[in-house]
Coordinates of N, CA and C in Angstrom, one line a residue:
M1 N -23.0 10.7 -14.0 CA -22.5 11.6 -12.7 C -21.1 11.2 -12.6
S2 N -20.2 12.2 -12.6 CA -18.8 11.9 -12.5 C -18.2 11.6 -11.0
E3 N -17.3 11.1 -11.0 CA -16.7 10.8 -9.6 C -16.1 12.0 -9.0
R4 N -16.3 12.2 -7.7 CA -15.9 13.3 -6.8 C -14.2 13.6 -7.0
Q5 N -13.9 14.7 -7.0 CA -12.4 14.8 -7.0 C -11.9 15.6 -6.1
M6 N -10.7 15.2 -5.6 CA -10.1 15.7 -4.3 C -8.7 16.3 -4.8
Q7 N -8.3 17.3 -3.8 CA -7.1 17.9 -4.1 C -6.1 17.0 -3.3
I8 N -4.8 17.1 -3.5 CA -3.9 16.3 -2.8 C -3.7 16.3 -1.3
G9 N -4.1 17.5 -0.8 CA -4.2 17.6 0.7 C -5.4 16.7 1.5
E10 N -6.4 16.6 0.9 CA -7.5 15.9 1.3 C -7.0 14.3 1.0
V11 N -6.4 14.1 0.1 CA -5.9 12.6 -0.2 C -4.8 12.2 0.8
A12 N -4.0 13.4 1.1 CA -3.1 12.8 2.0 C -3.5 12.6 3.4
E13 N -4.5 13.4 3.9 CA -5.3 13.2 5.0 C -6.0 11.9 5.1
R14 N -6.7 11.4 3.9 CA -7.5 10.2 3.8 C -6.4 9.2 3.9
T15 N -5.4 9.1 3.3 CA -4.6 7.8 3.3 C -3.5 7.8 4.5
G16 N -3.3 9.1 5.1 CA -2.2 9.0 6.1 C -0.9 9.2 5.4
L17 N -0.6 9.4 4.1 CA 0.7 9.6 3.5 C 0.9 11.1 3.4
S18 N 2.2 11.4 3.3 CA 2.5 12.9 3.3 C 2.4 13.1 1.8
L19 N 2.3 14.7 1.6 CA 2.3 15.2 0.3 C 3.4 14.6 -0.6
R20 N 4.6 14.8 0.0 CA 5.8 14.4 -0.6 C 5.7 12.8 -1.1
T21 N 5.2 12.0 -0.2 CA 5.2 10.6 -0.8 C 4.3 10.3 -1.8
I22 N 3.1 11.2 -1.8 CA 2.3 11.1 -2.8 C 2.7 11.5 -4.2
R23 N 3.4 12.8 -4.1 CA 4.0 13.1 -5.2 C 5.1 12.2 -5.8
H24 N 6.0 11.5 -4.8 CA 6.8 10.7 -5.3 C 6.2 9.2 -6.0
Y25 N 5.1 8.9 -5.5 CA 4.6 7.8 -6.1 C 3.9 8.2 -7.5
E26 N 3.8 9.5 -7.6 CA 3.3 9.9 -9.1 C 4.4 9.9 -9.8
E27 N 5.6 10.5 -9.3 CA 6.8 10.5 -10.2 C 7.4 9.0 -10.7
V28 N 7.1 8.2 -9.9 CA 7.6 6.7 -10.2 C 6.5 6.0 -10.9
G29 N 5.3 6.6 -11.3 CA 4.3 6.1 -12.0 C 3.3 5.1 -11.2
L30 N 3.3 5.2 -9.9 CA 2.5 4.1 -9.3 C 1.0 4.9 -9.4
V31 N 1.0 6.1 -9.2 CA -0.3 6.6 -9.1 C -0.4 7.8 -10.0
I32 N -1.2 8.0 -10.8 CA -1.4 9.3 -11.6 C -2.6 10.0 -11.2
P33 N -2.6 11.4 -10.9 CA -3.7 12.2 -10.5 C -4.8 11.9 -11.8
S34 N -6.0 11.6 -11.5 CA -6.9 11.5 -12.6 C -7.1 12.8 -13.5
A35 N -7.0 14.0 -12.9 CA -7.1 15.2 -13.6 C -6.2 16.2 -12.9
R36 N -6.5 17.5 -13.5 CA -5.8 18.6 -13.0 C -6.8 19.8 -13.0
S37 N -6.8 20.7 -12.0 CA -7.6 21.8 -12.0 C -7.2 22.9 -13.0
K38 N -8.1 23.8 -13.2 CA -7.7 25.0 -14.1 C -6.5 25.5 -13.6
G39 N -6.3 25.5 -12.4 CA -5.0 26.2 -11.7 C -3.8 25.2 -11.6
G40 N -3.9 24.0 -12.2 CA -2.9 23.0 -12.3 C -2.7 22.2 -11.1
F41 N -3.7 22.2 -10.0 CA -3.7 21.4 -9.0 C -3.9 20.0 -9.4
R42 N -3.3 18.8 -8.8 CA -3.6 17.6 -9.0 C -5.1 17.3 -8.4
L43 N -5.9 16.4 -9.1 CA -7.0 16.1 -8.7 C -7.1 14.6 -8.7
Y44 N -7.6 14.0 -7.7 CA -7.6 12.7 -7.4 C -9.1 12.1 -7.2
T45 N -9.3 10.8 -7.5 CA -10.7 10.4 -7.4 C -10.5 9.1 -6.3
E46 N -11.7 8.8 -6.0 CA -11.8 7.7 -4.8 C -11.1 6.3 -5.3
S47 N -11.0 6.4 -6.6 CA -10.0 5.0 -7.1 C -8.6 5.3 -7.0
D48 N -8.2 6.7 -7.2 CA -6.8 7.0 -6.8 C -6.4 6.7 -5.3
V49 N -7.5 7.1 -4.5 CA -7.2 7.0 -2.9 C -7.1 5.5 -2.8
E50 N -8.0 4.5 -3.5 CA -7.9 3.2 -3.3 C -6.5 2.7 -3.5
R51 N -6.0 3.3 -4.9 CA -4.8 2.7 -5.3 C -3.6 3.0 -4.3
L52 N -3.7 4.4 -3.7 CA -2.8 4.7 -2.8 C -2.9 4.0 -1.5
M53 N -3.9 3.5 -1.1 CA -4.0 2.6 0.0 C -3.4 1.3 -0.3
V54 N -3.6 0.6 -1.3 CA -2.9 -0.6 -1.7 C -1.3 -0.3 -1.5
I55 N -0.9 0.8 -2.2 CA 0.6 1.0 -2.1 C 1.0 1.0 -0.5
R56 N 0.3 1.7 0.3 CA 0.4 2.1 1.7 C 0.6 0.8 2.4
R57 N -0.5 -0.2 2.1 CA -0.4 -1.5 2.6 C 0.7 -2.4 2.3
M58 N 1.3 -2.3 1.2 CA 2.4 -3.1 0.6 C 3.7 -2.6 1.2
K59 N 3.7 -1.3 1.7 CA 5.0 -0.8 2.1 C 5.5 -1.5 3.3
P60 N 4.8 -1.7 4.3 CA 5.3 -2.4 5.6 C 6.0 -3.6 5.2
L61 N 5.5 -4.4 4.1 CA 5.8 -5.8 3.8 C 7.2 -5.7 3.1
D62 N 7.8 -4.6 2.9 CA 9.0 -4.4 2.0 C 8.8 -4.7 0.8
F63 N 7.7 -4.5 0.0 CA 7.7 -4.8 -1.5 C 8.3 -3.6 -2.1
S64 N 9.1 -3.9 -3.1 CA 9.7 -2.8 -3.9 C 8.8 -2.1 -4.6
L65 N 9.3 -0.7 -5.2 CA 8.6 -0.1 -6.3 C 8.2 -0.7 -7.4
E66 N 9.1 -1.5 -7.8 CA 8.9 -2.4 -9.1 C 7.7 -3.6 -8.8
E67 N 7.8 -4.1 -7.6 CA 6.6 -5.2 -7.3 C 5.5 -4.5 -7.1
M68 N 5.3 -3.2 -6.5 CA 4.1 -2.5 -6.4 C 3.5 -2.2 -7.8
R69 N 4.3 -1.8 -8.7 CA 3.8 -1.5 -10.0 C 3.3 -2.7 -10.7
D70 N 4.1 -3.8 -10.6 CA 3.7 -5.2 -11.1 C 2.2 -5.5 -10.5
L71 N 2.3 -5.4 -9.3 CA 0.9 -6.0 -8.6 C -0.2 -5.1 -8.9
L72 N 0.0 -3.8 -9.1 CA -1.1 -2.7 -9.5 C -1.4 -3.0 -11.0
E73 N -0.5 -3.3 -11.8 CA -0.7 -3.7 -13.3 C -1.6 -4.9 -13.3
I74 N -1.3 -5.8 -12.6 CA -2.1 -7.2 -12.4 C -3.4 -6.8 -12.1
T75 N -3.6 -6.0 -11.0 CA -5.2 -5.8 -10.6 C -5.9 -5.0 -11.6
D76 N -5.1 -3.9 -12.0 CA -5.8 -2.9 -13.2 C -6.3 -3.8 -14.1
R77 N -5.3 -4.8 -14.8 CA -5.9 -5.7 -15.8 C -7.0 -6.6 -15.5
L78 N -6.9 -7.1 -14.4 CA -8.1 -8.1 -14.0 C -9.4 -7.4 -13.7
A79 N -9.1 -6.0 -13.5 CA -10.4 -5.2 -13.1 C -11.0 -4.6 -14.5
D80 N -10.2 -4.7 -15.7 CA -10.5 -3.9 -16.9 C -11.9 -4.5 -17.3
T81 N -12.7 -3.8 -17.3 CA -14.3 -4.1 -17.7 C -14.4 -3.9 -19.3
G82 N -13.7 -2.9 -19.8 CA -13.9 -2.7 -21.3 C -13.0 -3.7 -22.0
N83 N -12.0 -4.3 -21.5 CA -11.2 -5.3 -22.3 C -10.8 -6.3 -21.3
P84 N -11.6 -7.0 -20.7 CA -11.3 -8.1 -19.7 C -10.4 -9.2 -20.4
P85 N -9.4 -9.5 -19.5 CA -8.6 -10.6 -19.9 C -9.2 -11.9 -19.9
A86 N -8.9 -12.7 -20.8 CA -9.7 -14.0 -21.1 C -8.8 -15.3 -21.0
G87 N -9.3 -16.4 -20.8 CA -8.4 -17.7 -21.0 C -7.1 -17.5 -20.3
E88 N -6.1 -18.1 -21.0 CA -4.8 -18.1 -20.5 C -4.3 -16.9 -19.8
E89 N -4.5 -15.7 -20.4 CA -4.1 -14.4 -19.8 C -4.8 -14.3 -18.6
R90 N -6.0 -14.5 -18.3 CA -6.7 -14.3 -16.9 C -6.2 -15.2 -16.0
E91 N -5.8 -16.5 -16.3 CA -5.2 -17.5 -15.5 C -3.9 -17.1 -15.1
R92 N -3.0 -16.7 -15.9 CA -1.7 -16.2 -15.7 C -1.8 -15.1 -14.7
L93 N -2.6 -14.0 -15.0 CA -2.6 -13.1 -14.1 C -3.3 -13.3 -12.5
R94 N -4.1 -14.4 -12.4 CA -4.6 -14.8 -11.3 C -3.4 -15.7 -10.5
E95 N -2.7 -16.2 -11.2 CA -1.6 -16.9 -10.6 C -0.6 -15.9 -10.0
R96 N -0.1 -14.9 -10.8 CA 0.7 -14.1 -10.3 C 0.2 -13.3 -9.1
L97 N -1.1 -12.9 -9.1 CA -1.7 -12.3 -7.9 C -1.7 -13.2 -6.8
D98 N -1.8 -14.5 -7.0 CA -1.9 -15.5 -5.8 C -0.3 -15.5 -5.3
S99 N 0.5 -15.4 -6.2 CA 2.1 -15.5 -5.8 C 2.5 -14.2 -4.7
Y100 N 1.7 -13.0 -5.3 CA 2.0 -12.0 -4.4 C 1.1 -12.2 -2.9
R101 N 0.0 -12.7 -3.1 CA -0.7 -13.1 -1.9 C 0.1 -14.0 -0.8
M102 N 0.9 -15.0 -1.5 CA 1.5 -15.9 -1.0 C 2.8 -15.1 0.0
V103 N 3.4 -14.4 -0.8 CA 4.5 -13.6 -0.2 C 4.2 -12.8 0.9
A104 N 3.0 -12.0 0.7 CA 2.5 -11.2 1.6 C 2.3 -11.8 2.9
D105 N 1.6 -13.0 2.7 CA 1.2 -14.0 3.8 C 2.6 -14.3 4.6
A106 N 3.5 -14.7 4.0 CA 4.8 -15.1 4.5 C 5.4 -13.9 5.3
R107 N 5.2 -12.7 4.7 CA 5.9 -11.6 5.3 C 5.3 -11.3 6.5
C108 N 3.9 -11.4 6.7 CA 3.1 -11.0 7.6 C 3.4 -12.1 8.9
E109 N 3.6 -13.4 8.5 CA 4.0 -14.2 9.6 C 5.5 -13.9 10.1
T110 N 6.4 -13.4 9.4 CA 7.4 -13.0 9.8 C 7.5 -11.6 10.8
L111 N 6.6 -10.8 10.3 CA 6.6 -9.7 11.2 C 5.8 -10.0 12.5
R112 N 4.7 -11.1 12.5 CA 4.2 -11.6 13.7 C 5.3 -12.1 14.7
V113 N 6.2 -12.9 14.3 CA 7.1 -13.5 15.1 C 8.1 -12.4 15.6
R114 N 8.6 -11.4 14.7 CA 9.3 -10.4 15.3 C 8.6 -9.6 16.4
L115 N 7.3 -9.3 16.2 CA 6.6 -8.5 17.0 C 6.5 -9.3 18.4
E116 N 6.2 -10.6 18.4 CA 6.3 -11.3 19.5 C 7.7 -11.3 20.4
M117 N 8.7 -11.3 19.5 CA 10.1 -11.3 20.1 C 10.3 -9.9 20.8
A118 N 9.9 -8.9 20.1 CA 9.8 -7.6 20.6 C 9.1 -7.3 21.9
E119 N 8.0 -7.9 21.9 CA 7.1 -7.8 23.1 C 7.6 -8.5 24.4
D120 N 8.3 -9.6 24.0 CA 9.0 -10.5 25.0 C 10.0 -9.7 25.7
F121 N 10.7 -9.2 24.8 CA 11.8 -8.3 25.3 C 11.5 -7.1 26.0
A122 N 10.4 -6.5 25.7 CA 9.9 -5.2 26.6 C 9.3 -5.7 27.8
A123 N 8.7 -7.0 27.8 CA 8.1 -7.6 29.0 C 9.4 -7.8 30.1
T124 N 10.5 -8.2 29.4 CA 11.7 -8.7 30.3 C 12.1 -7.4 30.9
L125 N 12.3 -6.4 30.2 CA 12.7 -4.9 30.7 C 11.7 -4.5 31.6
R126 N 10.6 -4.6 31.7 CA 9.7 -4.2 32.6 C 9.7 -5.0 33.9
R127 N 10.1 -6.3 33.8 CA 10.2 -7.1 35.0 C 11.7 -6.8 35.6
R128 N 12.5 -6.1 34.9 CA 13.8 -5.8 35.7 C 13.9 -4.5 36.1
L129 N 12.8 -3.7 36.1 CA 12.7 -2.6 36.8 C 12.6 -2.7 38.3
P130 N 13.4 -1.7 39.1 CA 13.2 -1.8 40.5 C 12.0 -1.7 41.0
P131 N 11.6 -2.3 42.1 CA 10.2 -2.0 42.7 C 10.0 -0.5 42.7
G132 N 8.8 0.0 42.5 CA 8.3 1.5 42.8 C 8.8 2.4 41.6
V133 N 9.6 1.7 40.7 CA 9.7 2.5 39.4 C 8.5 2.3 38.4
R134 N 7.9 3.4 38.0 CA 6.7 3.1 37.2 C 7.2 3.2 35.7
P135 N 6.9 2.3 35.0 CA 7.3 2.5 33.5 C 6.6 3.6 32.9
G136 N 7.4 4.4 32.1 CA 6.9 5.5 31.4 C 6.9 7.0 32.3
A137 N 7.3 6.8 33.4 CA 7.1 8.0 34.4 C 8.4 8.7 34.3

């Protein structure tokens, strides 16, 4: 049984990415549609959607396109069941994957600190509103 294929509009809806963004990721080689319809429409599988979600989750952490490409190559290689990496290669890939995890963790912490500062600032502004003025009114 073959995997269900979706057109780009459904993929955009499922991932929250614009058609333009998905096409851009294709142009730069981050995701390649699994097939094309007879009419030439891009067709994507669930695996393609998962790949786009990884990219989408990396974006707010300011990973570059090259870093995204590298991480996807690492995860693709580790998931390769037809020719799985062994020995030193597997260990090297896991170490690289772990370094991305550490960077992601550090960037998440930075974002948490920035969000806390932003929330404190917003609270300060709310406290400074004259009595009787409703925020958002």
